[in-house]
Coordinates of C-alpha atoms in Angstrom, one line a residue:
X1 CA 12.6 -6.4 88.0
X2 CA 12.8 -3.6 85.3
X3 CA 13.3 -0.3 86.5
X4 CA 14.7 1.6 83.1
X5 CA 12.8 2.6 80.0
X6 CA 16.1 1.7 78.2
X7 CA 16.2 -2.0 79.9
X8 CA 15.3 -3.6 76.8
X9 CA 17.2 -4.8 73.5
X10 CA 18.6 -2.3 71.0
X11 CA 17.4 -2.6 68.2
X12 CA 13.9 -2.1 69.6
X13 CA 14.6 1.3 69.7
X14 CA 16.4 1.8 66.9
X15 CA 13.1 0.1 65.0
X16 CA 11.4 2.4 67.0
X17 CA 12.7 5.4 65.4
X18 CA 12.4 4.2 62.1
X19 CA 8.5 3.5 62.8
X20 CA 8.0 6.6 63.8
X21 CA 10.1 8.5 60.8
X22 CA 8.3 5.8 57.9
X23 CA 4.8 4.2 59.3
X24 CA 3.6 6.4 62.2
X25 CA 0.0 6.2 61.9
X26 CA 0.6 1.6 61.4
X27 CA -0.9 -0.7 64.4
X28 CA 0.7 -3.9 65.0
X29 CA -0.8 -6.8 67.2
X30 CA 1.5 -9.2 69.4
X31 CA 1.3 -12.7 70.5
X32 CA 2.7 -14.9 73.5
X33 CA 4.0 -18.0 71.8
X34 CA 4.7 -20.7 75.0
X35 CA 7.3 -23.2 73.0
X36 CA 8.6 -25.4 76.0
X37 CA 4.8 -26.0 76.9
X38 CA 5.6 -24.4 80.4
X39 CA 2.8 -24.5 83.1
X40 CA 2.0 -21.4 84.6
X41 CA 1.0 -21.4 88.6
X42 CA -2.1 -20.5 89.7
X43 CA -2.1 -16.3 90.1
X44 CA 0.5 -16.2 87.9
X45 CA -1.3 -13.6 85.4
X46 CA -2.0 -11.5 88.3
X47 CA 1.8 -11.0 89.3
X48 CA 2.0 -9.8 85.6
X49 CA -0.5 -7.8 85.3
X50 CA 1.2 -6.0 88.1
X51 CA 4.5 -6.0 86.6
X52 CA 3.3 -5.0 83.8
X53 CA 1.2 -2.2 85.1
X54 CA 4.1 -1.1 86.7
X55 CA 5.9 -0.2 83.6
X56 CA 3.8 2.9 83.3
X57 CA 6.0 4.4 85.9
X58 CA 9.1 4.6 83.9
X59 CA 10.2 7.5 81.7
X60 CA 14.2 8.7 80.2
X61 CA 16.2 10.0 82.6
X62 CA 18.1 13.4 81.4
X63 CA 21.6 11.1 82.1
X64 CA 20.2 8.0 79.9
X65 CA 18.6 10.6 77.4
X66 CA 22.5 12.4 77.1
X67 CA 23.9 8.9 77.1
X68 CA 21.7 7.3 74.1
X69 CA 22.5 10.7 72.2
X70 CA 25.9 10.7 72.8
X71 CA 26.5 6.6 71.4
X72 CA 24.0 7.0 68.4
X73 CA 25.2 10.2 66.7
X74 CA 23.3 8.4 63.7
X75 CA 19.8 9.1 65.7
X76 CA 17.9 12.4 65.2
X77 CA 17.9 14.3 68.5
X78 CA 14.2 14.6 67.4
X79 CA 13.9 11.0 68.7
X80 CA 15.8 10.9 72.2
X81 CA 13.1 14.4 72.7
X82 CA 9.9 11.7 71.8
X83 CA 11.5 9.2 73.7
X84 CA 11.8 11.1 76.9
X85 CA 8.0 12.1 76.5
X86 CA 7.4 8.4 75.7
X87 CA 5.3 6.2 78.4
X88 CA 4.5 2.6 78.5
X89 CA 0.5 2.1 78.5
X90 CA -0.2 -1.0 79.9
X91 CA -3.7 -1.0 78.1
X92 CA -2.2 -2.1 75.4
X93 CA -1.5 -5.7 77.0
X94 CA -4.3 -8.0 77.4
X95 CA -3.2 -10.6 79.9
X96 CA -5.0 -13.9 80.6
X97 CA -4.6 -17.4 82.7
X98 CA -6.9 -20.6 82.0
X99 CA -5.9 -23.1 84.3
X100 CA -1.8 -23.7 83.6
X101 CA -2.0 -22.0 80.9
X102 CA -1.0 -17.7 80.0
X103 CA -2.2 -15.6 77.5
X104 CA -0.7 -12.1 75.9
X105 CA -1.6 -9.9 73.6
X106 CA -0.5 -6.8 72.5
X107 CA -2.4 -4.0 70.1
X108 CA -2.0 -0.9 69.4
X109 CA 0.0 1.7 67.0
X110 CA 3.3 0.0 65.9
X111 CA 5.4 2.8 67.1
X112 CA 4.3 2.2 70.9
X113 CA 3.5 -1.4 70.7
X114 CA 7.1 -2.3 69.5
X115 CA 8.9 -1.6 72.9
X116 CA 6.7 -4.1 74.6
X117 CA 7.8 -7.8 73.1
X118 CA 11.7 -7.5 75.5
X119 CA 10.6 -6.3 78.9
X120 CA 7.2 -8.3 78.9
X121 CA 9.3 -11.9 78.3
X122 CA 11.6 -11.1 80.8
X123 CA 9.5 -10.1 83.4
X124 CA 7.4 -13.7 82.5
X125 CA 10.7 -15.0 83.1
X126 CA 11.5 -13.8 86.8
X127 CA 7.7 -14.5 87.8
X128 CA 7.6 -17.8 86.5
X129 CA 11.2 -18.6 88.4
X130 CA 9.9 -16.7 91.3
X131 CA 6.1 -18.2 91.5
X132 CA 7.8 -21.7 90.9
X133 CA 10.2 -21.3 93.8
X134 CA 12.8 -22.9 91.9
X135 CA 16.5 -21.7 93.6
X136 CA 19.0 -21.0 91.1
X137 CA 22.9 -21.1 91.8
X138 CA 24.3 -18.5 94.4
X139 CA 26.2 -15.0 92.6
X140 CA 29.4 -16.4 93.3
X141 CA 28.4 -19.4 91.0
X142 CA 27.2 -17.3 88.2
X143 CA 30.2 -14.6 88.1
X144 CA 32.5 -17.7 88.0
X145 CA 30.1 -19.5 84.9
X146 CA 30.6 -16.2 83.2
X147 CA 33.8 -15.9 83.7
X148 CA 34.4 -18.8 82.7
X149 CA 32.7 -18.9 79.3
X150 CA 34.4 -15.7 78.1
X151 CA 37.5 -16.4 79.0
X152 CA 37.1 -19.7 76.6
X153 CA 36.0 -17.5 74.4
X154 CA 38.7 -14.9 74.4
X155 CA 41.4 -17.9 74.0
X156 CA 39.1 -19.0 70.8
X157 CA 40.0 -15.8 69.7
X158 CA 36.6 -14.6 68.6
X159 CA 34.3 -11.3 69.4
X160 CA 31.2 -11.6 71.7
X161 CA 28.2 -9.7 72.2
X162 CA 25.5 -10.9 75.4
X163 CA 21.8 -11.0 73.8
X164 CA 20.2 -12.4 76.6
X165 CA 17.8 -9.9 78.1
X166 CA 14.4 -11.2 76.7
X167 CA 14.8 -14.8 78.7
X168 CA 17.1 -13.9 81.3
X169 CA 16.7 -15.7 84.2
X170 CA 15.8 -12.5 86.2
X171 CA 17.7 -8.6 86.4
X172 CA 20.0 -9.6 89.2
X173 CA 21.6 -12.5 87.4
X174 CA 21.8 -10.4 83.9
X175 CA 23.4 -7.7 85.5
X176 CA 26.3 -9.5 87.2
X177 CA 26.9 -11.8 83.7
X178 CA 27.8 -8.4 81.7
X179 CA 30.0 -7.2 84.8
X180 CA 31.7 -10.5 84.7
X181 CA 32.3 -10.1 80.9
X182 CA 32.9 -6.5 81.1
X183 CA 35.7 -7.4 83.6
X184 CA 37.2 -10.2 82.2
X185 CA 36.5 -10.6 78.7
X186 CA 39.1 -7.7 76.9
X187 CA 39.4 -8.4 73.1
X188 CA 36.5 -10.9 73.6
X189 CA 33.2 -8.9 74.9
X190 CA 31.9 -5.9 72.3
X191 CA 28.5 -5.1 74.0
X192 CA 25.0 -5.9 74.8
X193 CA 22.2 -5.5 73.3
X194 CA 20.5 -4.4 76.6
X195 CA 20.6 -0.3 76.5
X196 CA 20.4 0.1 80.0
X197 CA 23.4 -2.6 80.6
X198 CA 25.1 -0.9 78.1
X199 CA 25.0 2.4 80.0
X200 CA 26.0 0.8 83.2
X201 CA 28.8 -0.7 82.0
X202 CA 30.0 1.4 79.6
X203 CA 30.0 -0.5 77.0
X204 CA 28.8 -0.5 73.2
X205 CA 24.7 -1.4 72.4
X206 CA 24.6 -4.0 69.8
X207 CA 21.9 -4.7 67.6
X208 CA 20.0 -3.2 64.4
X209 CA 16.3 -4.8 63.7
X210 CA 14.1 -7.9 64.2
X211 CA 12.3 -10.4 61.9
X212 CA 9.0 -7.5 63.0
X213 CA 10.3 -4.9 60.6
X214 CA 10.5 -7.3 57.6
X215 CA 7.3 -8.7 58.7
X216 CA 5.7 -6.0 58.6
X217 CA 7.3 -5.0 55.2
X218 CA 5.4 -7.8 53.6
X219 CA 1.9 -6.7 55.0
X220 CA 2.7 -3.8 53.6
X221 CA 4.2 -4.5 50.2
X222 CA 3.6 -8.1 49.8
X223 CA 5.8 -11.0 50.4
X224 CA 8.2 -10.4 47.3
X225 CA 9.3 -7.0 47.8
X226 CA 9.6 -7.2 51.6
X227 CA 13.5 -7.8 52.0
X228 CA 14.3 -5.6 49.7
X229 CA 11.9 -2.8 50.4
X230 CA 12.8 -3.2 54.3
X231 CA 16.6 -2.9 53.6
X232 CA 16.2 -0.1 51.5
X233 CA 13.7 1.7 54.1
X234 CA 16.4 1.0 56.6
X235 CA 19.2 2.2 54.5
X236 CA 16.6 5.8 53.9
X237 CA 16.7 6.4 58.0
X238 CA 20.4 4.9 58.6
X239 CA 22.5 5.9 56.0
X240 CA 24.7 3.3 55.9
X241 CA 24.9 2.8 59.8
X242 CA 23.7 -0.4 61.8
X243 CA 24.7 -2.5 58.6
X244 CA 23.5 -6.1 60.0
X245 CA 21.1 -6.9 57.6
X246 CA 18.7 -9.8 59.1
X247 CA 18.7 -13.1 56.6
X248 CA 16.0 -15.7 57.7
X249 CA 12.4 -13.6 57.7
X250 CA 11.5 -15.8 54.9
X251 CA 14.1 -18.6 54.4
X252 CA 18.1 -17.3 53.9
X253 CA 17.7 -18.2 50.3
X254 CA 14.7 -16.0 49.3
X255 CA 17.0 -13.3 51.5
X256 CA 19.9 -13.5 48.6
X257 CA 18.1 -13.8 46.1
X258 CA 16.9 -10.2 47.0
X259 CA 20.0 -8.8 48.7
X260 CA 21.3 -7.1 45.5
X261 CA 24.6 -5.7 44.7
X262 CA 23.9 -2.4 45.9
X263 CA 22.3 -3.7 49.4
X264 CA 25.4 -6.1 49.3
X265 CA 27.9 -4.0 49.3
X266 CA 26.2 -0.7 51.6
X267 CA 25.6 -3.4 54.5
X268 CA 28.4 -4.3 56.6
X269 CA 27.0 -8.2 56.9
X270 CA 24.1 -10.5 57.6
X271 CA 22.9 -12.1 60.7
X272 CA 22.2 -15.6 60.8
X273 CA 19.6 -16.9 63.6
X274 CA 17.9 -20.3 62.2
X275 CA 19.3 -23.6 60.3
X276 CA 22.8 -24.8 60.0
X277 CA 25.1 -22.2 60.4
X278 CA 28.1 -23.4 57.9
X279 CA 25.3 -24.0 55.5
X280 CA 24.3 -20.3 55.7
X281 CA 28.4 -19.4 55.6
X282 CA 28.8 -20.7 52.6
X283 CA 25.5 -19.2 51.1
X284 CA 26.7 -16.4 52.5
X285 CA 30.2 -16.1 50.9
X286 CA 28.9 -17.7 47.6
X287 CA 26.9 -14.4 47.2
X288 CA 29.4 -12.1 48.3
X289 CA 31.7 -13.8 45.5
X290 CA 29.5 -13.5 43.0
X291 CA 28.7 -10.1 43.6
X292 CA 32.9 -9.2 43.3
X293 CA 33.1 -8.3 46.9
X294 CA 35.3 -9.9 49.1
X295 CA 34.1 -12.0 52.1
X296 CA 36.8 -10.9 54.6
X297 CA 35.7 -7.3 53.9
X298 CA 31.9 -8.7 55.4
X299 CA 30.9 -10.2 58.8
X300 CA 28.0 -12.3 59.9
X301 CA 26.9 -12.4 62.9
X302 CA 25.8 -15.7 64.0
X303 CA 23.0 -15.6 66.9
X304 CA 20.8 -19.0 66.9
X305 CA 20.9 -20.8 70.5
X306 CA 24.8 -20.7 70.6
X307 CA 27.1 -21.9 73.1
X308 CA 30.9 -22.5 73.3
X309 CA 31.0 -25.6 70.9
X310 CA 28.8 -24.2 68.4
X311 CA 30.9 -20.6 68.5
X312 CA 34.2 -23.3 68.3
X313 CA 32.2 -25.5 65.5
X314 CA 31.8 -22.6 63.5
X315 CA 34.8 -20.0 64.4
X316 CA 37.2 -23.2 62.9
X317 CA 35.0 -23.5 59.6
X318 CA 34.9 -19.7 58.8
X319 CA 38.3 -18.7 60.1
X320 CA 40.2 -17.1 56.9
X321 CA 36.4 -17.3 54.7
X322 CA 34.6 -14.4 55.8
X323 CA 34.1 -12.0 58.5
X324 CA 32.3 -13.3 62.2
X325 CA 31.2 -12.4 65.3
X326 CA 28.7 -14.1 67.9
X327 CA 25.7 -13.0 70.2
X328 CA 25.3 -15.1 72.9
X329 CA 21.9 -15.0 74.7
X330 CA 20.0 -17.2 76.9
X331 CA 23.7 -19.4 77.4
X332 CA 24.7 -16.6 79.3
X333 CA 22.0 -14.8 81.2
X334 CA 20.2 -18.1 82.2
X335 CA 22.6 -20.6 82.9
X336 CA 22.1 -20.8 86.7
X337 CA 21.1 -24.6 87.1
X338 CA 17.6 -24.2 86.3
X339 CA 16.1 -24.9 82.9
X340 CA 15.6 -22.2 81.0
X341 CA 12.2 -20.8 79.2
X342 CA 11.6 -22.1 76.0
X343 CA 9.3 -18.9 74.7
X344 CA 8.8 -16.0 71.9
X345 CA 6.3 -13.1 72.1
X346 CA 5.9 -12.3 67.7
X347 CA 4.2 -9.9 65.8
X348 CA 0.5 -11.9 64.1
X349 CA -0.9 -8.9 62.4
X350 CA 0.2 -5.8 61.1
X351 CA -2.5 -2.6 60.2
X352 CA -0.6 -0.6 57.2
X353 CA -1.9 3.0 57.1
X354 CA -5.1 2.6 54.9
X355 CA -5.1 -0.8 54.4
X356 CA -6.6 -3.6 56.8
X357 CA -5.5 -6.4 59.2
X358 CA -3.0 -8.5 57.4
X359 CA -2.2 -11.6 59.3
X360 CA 2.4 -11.7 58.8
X361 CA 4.5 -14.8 59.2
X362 CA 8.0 -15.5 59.5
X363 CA 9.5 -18.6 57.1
X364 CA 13.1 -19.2 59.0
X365 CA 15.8 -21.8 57.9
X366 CA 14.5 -23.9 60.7
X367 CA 10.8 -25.0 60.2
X368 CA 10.4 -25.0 63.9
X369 CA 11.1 -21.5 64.3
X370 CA 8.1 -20.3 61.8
X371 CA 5.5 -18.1 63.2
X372 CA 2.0 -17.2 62.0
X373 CA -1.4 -19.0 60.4
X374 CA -1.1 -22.1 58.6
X375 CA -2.8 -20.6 55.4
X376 CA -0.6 -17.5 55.2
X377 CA 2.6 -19.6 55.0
X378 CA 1.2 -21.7 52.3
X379 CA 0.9 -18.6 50.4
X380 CA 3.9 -17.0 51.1
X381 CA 5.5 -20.6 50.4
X382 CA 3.4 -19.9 46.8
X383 CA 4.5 -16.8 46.1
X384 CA 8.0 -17.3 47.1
X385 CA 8.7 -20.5 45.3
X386 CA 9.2 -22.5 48.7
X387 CA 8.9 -26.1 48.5

């Protein structure tokens, strides 16, 4: 099911190195979040305890060690030489079954913990497909949906990256949907955000950082200075590279209220992934005019459950407004004739060096889409001015 280190999204890693340059001595803790209300076969833990076990077993290869060098110049070698001595420890995930019902959680210091959230929902994925015995459509069916899709999408004339590794419907079917669009989608298909696809496809890994970092921003430095503190943290180990800045940690309106002219104009764009998305365009070009910067010289990259008449919805409202590209997950790497997994796996708690366990949230555009204890939102909602 996984048999890479670098199987696993992008911007893990490149979170990862931050953690390790800014907050190496902070612990983070990790919750399964089952949104679809899926029941889980009897046994079912077991097979992932296994999986997950299993994972202890991988380390970077000297090829995928020359090959993440060689794409990220912007990385310290220092990194690619921890990330080859870097193993998965399987203690860290606490794994439990009551009846129809799964339990994970993950602890331990934020640097190790953070590769864990990717490869654990994918392989709960496969298992649950698996253990099910639920048949999806045959290879030739799934190259042809692919093809298909990006081909549509080429015509619409817009750029496409595949984010679909964390609910994919299992390795086999994710790796033939980024051949397909490696093959057929020229001027289309950018990238992945799967490393190890990326690699074996030769093509670019797409991605920058997760709701997690600004999360644990706000443990850190409190709920008001935890956009703008993050950005600026990133900015410190980046220097001006991976320029997507992440909007909705705590509602898109907080986000630019924060997002100041110097952020504005260092990052490249913003990435939407909750609420309406022509809402959030023209948010997001209302700030970059009133900053004096040009919208066309920006690019958001839209990411929120998308499929080809969303991409077409919003590709016709934004066309000559501002800059856009799309990442296209679970549409692509689990669109097999079964119904897809409905589930998230989110940072609850976050240990700052000499501090305490601080329960973090996430407020997104969509109120379905928040994360954390019912209290801790109510404050943030307080502090932030959130009605």
């Amino acid at each position: 099911m996984i048999n890479s280190l670098l199987d696993n999204d992008f911007y893990k890693f490149t979170m990862q190195n931050a953690v390790v340059k800014l907050f190496p001595k902070a612990k983070a803790r990790y919750q399964f979040i089952n949104r679809g209300r899926h029941r889980f076969p009897e046994g079912f833990a077991d097979e992932l305890r296994k999986a997950v076990d299993g994972l202890a077993k991988l380390q970077l290869t000297r090829q995928e060690k020359a090959y993440f060098a060689a794409t990220c110049p912007y990385i310290d070698p220092t990194y690619f030489d921890f990330l080859q001595g870097y193993r998965y420890d399987p203690e860290e995930v606490h794994i439990q079954q009551h009846g129809e019902e799964l339990s994970v959680a993950i602890e331990g210091y934020w640097y190790r913990a953070i590769l864990w959230e990717v490869p654990i929902m994918s392989l709960i994925c496969e298992i649950y497909y698996q253990m099910a015995a639920q048949e999806r459509q045959p290879d030739e069916k799934v190259i042809k949906t692919a093809r298909e899709k990006i081909e549509r999408y080429r015509d619409l004339g817009v750029t496409i990256a595949e984010f679909g590794t964390r609910r994919r419907h299992s390795y086999t079917v994710h790796r033939l949907v980024v051949q397909t669009l490696k093959q057929y989608g020229q001027d289309a298909f950018i990238g992945t955000s799967n490393v190890h696809m990326a690699m074996r496809y030769q093509t670019r890994p797409i991605g920058t950082h997760a709701h997690e970092w600004f999360m644990f921003h706000a443990a850190k430095y409190g709920f008001k200075m935890a956009n703008l503190l993050g950005l600026e943290h990133w900015s410190d180990v980046y220097r001006g590279d991976l320029g997507i800045a992440l909007s909705d940690t705590y509602t898109s309106d907080v986000f630019f209220t924060q997002f100041d002219k110097k952020l504005t104009k260092l990052f490249d764009g913003v990435r939407h992934d909750s609420g309406d998305p022509l809402i959030f365009a023209d948010k997001a070009i209302q700030h970059y005019q009133q900053k004096g910067i040009d919208p066309l010289s920006k690019t958001i990259i839209f990411s929120d459950g998308l499929n080809y008449d969303k991409v077409k919805r919003i590709a016709e409202y934004c066309q000559g407004k501002i800059g856009m590209s799309f990442g296209i997950g679970t549409d692509f790497t689990n669109d097999v004739g079964l119904p897809p997994m409905n589930i998230v796996l989110k940072m609850t708690e976050a240990f700052p060096e000499e501090a305490q366990w601080t329960p973090v949230i996430k407020l997104s555009d969509e109120v379905g889409k928040h994360t954390g204890e019912g209290k801790t939102i109510a404050l943030a909602k307080q502090i932030l001015s959130i009605s």
